[in-house]
CSV table of C-alpha atoms and ligand atoms in Angstrom, one decimal:
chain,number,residue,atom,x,y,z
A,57,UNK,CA,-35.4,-35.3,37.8
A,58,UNK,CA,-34.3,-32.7,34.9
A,59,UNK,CA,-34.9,-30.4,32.9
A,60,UNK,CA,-33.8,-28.1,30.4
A,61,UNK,CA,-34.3,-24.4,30.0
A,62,UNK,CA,-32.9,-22.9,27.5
A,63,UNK,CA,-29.2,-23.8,27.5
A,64,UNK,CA,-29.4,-25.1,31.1
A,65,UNK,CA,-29.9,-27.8,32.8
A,66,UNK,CA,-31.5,-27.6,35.8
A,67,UNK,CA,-31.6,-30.8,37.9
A,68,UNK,CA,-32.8,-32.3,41.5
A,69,UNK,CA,-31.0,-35.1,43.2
A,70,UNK,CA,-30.9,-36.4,46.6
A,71,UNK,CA,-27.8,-36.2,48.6
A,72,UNK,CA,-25.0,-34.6,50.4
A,73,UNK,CA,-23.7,-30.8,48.9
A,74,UNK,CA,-20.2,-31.6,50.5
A,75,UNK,CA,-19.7,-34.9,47.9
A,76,UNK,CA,-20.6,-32.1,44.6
A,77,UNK,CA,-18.0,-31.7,42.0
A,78,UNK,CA,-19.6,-28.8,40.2
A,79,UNK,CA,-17.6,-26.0,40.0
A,80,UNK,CA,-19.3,-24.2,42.9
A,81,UNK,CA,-21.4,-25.2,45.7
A,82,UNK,CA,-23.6,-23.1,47.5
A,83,UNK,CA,-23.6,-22.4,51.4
A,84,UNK,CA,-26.5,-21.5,53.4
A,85,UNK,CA,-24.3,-19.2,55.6
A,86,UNK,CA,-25.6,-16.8,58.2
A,87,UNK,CA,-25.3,-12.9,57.9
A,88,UNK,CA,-22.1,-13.2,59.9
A,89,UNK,CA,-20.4,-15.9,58.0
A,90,UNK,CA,-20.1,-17.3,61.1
A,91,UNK,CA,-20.4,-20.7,60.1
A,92,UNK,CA,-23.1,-22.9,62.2
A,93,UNK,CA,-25.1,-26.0,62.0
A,94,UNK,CA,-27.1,-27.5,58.8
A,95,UNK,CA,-25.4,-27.3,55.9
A,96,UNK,CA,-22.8,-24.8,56.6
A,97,UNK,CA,-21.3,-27.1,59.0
A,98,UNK,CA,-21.2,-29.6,56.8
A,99,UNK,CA,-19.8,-27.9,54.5
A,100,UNK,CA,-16.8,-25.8,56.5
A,101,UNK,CA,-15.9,-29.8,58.0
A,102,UNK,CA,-15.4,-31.6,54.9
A,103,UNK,CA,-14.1,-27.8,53.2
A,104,UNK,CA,-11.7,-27.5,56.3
A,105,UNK,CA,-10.2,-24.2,57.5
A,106,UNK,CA,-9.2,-22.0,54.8
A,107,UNK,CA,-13.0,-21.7,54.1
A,108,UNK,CA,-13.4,-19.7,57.1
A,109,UNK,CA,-10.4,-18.0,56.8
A,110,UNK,CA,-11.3,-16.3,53.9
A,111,UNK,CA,-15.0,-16.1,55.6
A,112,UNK,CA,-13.6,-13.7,58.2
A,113,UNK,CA,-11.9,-11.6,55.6
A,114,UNK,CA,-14.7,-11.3,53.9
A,115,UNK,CA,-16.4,-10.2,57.4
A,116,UNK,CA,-20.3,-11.0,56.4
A,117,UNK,CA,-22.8,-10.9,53.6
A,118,UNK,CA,-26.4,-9.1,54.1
A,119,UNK,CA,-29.4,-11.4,53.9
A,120,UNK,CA,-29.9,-11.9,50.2
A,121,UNK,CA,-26.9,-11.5,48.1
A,122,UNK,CA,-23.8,-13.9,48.5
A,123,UNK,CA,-20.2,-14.3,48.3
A,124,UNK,CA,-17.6,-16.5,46.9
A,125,UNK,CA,-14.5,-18.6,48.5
A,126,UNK,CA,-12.1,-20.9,47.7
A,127,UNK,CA,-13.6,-24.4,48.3
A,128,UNK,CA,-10.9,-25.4,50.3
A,129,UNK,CA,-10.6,-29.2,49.9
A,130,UNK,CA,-13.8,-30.1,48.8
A,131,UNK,CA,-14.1,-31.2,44.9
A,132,UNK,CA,-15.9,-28.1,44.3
A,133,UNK,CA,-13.5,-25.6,43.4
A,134,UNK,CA,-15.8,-22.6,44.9
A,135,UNK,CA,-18.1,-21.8,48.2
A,136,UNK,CA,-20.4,-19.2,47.3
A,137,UNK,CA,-21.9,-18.4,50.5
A,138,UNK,CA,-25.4,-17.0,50.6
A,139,UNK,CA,-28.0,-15.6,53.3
A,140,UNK,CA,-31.6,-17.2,53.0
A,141,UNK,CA,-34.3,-15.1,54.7
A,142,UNK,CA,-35.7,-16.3,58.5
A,143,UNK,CA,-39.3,-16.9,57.9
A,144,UNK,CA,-41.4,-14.9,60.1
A,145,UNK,CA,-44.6,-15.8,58.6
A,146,UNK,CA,-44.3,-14.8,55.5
A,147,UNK,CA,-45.1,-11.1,55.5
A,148,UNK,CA,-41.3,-9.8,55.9
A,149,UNK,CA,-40.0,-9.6,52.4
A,150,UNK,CA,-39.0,-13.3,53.1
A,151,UNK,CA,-39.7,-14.3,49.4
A,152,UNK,CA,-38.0,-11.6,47.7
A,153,UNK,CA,-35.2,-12.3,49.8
A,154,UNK,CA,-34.7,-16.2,48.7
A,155,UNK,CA,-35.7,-15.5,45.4
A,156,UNK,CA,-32.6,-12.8,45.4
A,157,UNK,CA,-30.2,-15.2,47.8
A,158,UNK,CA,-30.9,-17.5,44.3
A,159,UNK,CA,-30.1,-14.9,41.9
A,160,UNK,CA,-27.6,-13.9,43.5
A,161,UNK,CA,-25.4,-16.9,43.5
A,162,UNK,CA,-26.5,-17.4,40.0
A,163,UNK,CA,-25.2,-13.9,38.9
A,164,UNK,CA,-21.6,-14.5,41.1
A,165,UNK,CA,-21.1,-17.7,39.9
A,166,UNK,CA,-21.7,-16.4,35.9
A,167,UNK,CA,-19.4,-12.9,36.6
A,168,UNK,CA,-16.6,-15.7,37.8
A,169,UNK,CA,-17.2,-17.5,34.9
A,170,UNK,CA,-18.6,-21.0,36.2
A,171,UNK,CA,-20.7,-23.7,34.4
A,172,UNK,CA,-22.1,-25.8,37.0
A,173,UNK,CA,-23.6,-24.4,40.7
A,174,UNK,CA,-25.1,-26.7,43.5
A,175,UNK,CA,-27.8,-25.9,45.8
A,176,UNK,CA,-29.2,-26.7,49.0
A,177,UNK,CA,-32.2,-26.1,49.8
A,178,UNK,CA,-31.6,-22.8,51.4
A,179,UNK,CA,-33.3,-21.7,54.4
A,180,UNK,CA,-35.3,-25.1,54.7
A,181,UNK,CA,-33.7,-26.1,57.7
A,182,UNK,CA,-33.6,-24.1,61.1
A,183,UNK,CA,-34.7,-21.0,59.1
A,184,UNK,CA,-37.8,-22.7,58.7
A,185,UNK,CA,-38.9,-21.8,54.9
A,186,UNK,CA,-42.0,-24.0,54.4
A,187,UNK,CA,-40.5,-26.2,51.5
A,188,UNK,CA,-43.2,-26.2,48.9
A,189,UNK,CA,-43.2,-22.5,49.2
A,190,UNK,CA,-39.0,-22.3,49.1
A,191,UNK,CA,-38.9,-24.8,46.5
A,192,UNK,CA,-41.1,-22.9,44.1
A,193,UNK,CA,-39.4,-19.7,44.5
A,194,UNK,CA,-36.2,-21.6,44.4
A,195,UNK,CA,-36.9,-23.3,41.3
A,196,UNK,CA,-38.3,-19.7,39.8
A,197,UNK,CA,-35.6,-18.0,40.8
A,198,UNK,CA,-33.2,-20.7,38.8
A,199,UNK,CA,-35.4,-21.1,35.2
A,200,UNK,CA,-35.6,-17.5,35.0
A,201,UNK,CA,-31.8,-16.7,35.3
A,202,UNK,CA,-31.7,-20.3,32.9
A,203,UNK,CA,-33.9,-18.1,30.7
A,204,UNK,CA,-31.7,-15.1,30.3
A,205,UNK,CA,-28.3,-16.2,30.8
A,206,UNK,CA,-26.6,-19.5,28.9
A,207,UNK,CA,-23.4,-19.6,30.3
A,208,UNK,CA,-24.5,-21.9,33.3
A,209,UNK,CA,-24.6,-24.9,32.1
A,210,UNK,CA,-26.1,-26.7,35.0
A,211,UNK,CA,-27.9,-25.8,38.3
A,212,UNK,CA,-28.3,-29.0,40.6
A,213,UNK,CA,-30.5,-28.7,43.9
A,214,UNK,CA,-28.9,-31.2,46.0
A,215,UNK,CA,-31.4,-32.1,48.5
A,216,UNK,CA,-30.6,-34.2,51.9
A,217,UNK,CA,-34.1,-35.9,52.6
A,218,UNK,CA,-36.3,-37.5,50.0
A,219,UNK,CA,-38.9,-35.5,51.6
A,220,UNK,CA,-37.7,-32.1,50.3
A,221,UNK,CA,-35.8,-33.9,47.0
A,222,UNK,CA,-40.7,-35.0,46.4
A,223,UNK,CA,-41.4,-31.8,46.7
A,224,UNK,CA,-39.0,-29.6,44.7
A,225,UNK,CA,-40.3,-32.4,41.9
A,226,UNK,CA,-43.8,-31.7,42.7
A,227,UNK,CA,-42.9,-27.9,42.0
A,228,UNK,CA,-40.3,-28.3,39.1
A,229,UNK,CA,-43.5,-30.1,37.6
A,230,UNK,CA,-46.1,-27.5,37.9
A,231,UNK,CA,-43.2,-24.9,36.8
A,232,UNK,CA,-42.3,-26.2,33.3
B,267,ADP,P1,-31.0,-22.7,56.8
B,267,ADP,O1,-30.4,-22.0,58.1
B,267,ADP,O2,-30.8,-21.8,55.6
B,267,ADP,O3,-32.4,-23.1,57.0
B,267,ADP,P2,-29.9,-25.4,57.1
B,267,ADP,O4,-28.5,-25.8,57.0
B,267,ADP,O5,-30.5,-25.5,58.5
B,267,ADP,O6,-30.0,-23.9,56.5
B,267,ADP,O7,-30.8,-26.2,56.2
B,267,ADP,C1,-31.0,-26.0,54.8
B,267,ADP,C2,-31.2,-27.3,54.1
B,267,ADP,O8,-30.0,-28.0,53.9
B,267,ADP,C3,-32.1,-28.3,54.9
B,267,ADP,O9,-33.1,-28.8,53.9
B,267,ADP,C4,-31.2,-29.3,55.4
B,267,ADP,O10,-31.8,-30.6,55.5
B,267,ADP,C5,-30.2,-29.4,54.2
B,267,ADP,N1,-28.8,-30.0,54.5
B,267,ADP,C6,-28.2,-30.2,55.7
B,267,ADP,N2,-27.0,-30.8,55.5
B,267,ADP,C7,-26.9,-30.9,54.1
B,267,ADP,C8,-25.9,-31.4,53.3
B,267,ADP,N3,-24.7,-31.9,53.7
B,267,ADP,N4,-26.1,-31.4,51.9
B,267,ADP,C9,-27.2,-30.9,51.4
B,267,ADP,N5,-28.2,-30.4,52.2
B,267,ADP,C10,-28.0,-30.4,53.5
């Protein structure tokens, strides 16, 4: 599924982050950069090691805003590693947080000068985001930088499980 917003497209597709070629892909990394299951294992394997090496430079990244590396020798040129929120229930600033774990890949990405960004679905995994919920604030989070900034061309959401890739659609819908 796609859409346009303004000079963006945003799209959803099923599949693996590591395979992206947009110039950046985003991590779900932990506060500690630490590198872990999910998707950030994924991605530091089929990255390889200068990833991390520039991970522990870096040292860690607070829950919310993000951080960029070389993408090592993945197609993506970029890592931009960011910190979803752990749901606790809801009632711990966790949606402010993804919302600005969003925004704030968005806004690195732009001030590095990069046209094309790949999501996962961050904190949907072992953070334990319900999806419909992480997917609308994801998908907010993405049209409203779409409608205020044009020099992203396009923001994918690549999602692993068909379940996750119905229900971002189901939300991209209601959202446009
Ligand atoms: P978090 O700790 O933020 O919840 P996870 O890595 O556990 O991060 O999961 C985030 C999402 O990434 C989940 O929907 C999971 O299915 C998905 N995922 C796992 N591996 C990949 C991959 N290679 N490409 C894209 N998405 C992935």
């Amino acid at each position: 599924m796609q859409a346009t917003v303004n000079q963006t497209i945003i799209e959803l597709v099923r599949g693996d982050i590591t395979e992206e070629e947009t110039d950046a892909i985003v991590n779900a990394a932990n506060s500690r950069l630490a590198g872990g299951a999910g998707v950030d294992g994924a991605i530091h394997r089929a990255g390889g090691p200068a990833i991390m090496a520039e991970c522990r430079k870096i040292g860690g990244c607070p829950t919310g805003e993000a951080v960029i590396t070389t993408g090592g020798r993945l197609k993506a040129r970029y890592v931009i590693h960011t910190v979803g929120p752990v749901y606790r229930g809801g009632g711990h600033g966790e949606a402010r947080l993804l919302s600005s774990a969003y925004a704030s890949s968005l806004k690195l990405a732009k001030r590095r000068g990069l046209h094309s960004i790949a999501f996962p679905a961050i904190s949907c995994g072992v953070y334990g985001y319900p999806i419909n919920e992480a997917a609308r604030i994801a998908l907010s989070a993405c049209l409203d930088f779409a409608g205020e900034n044009t020099e992203i061309q396009l923001i994918r959401h690549v999602l692993f499980d068909q379940n996750t890739c119905d229900i971002f659609a189901v939300e991209l819908r209601k959202l446009l």
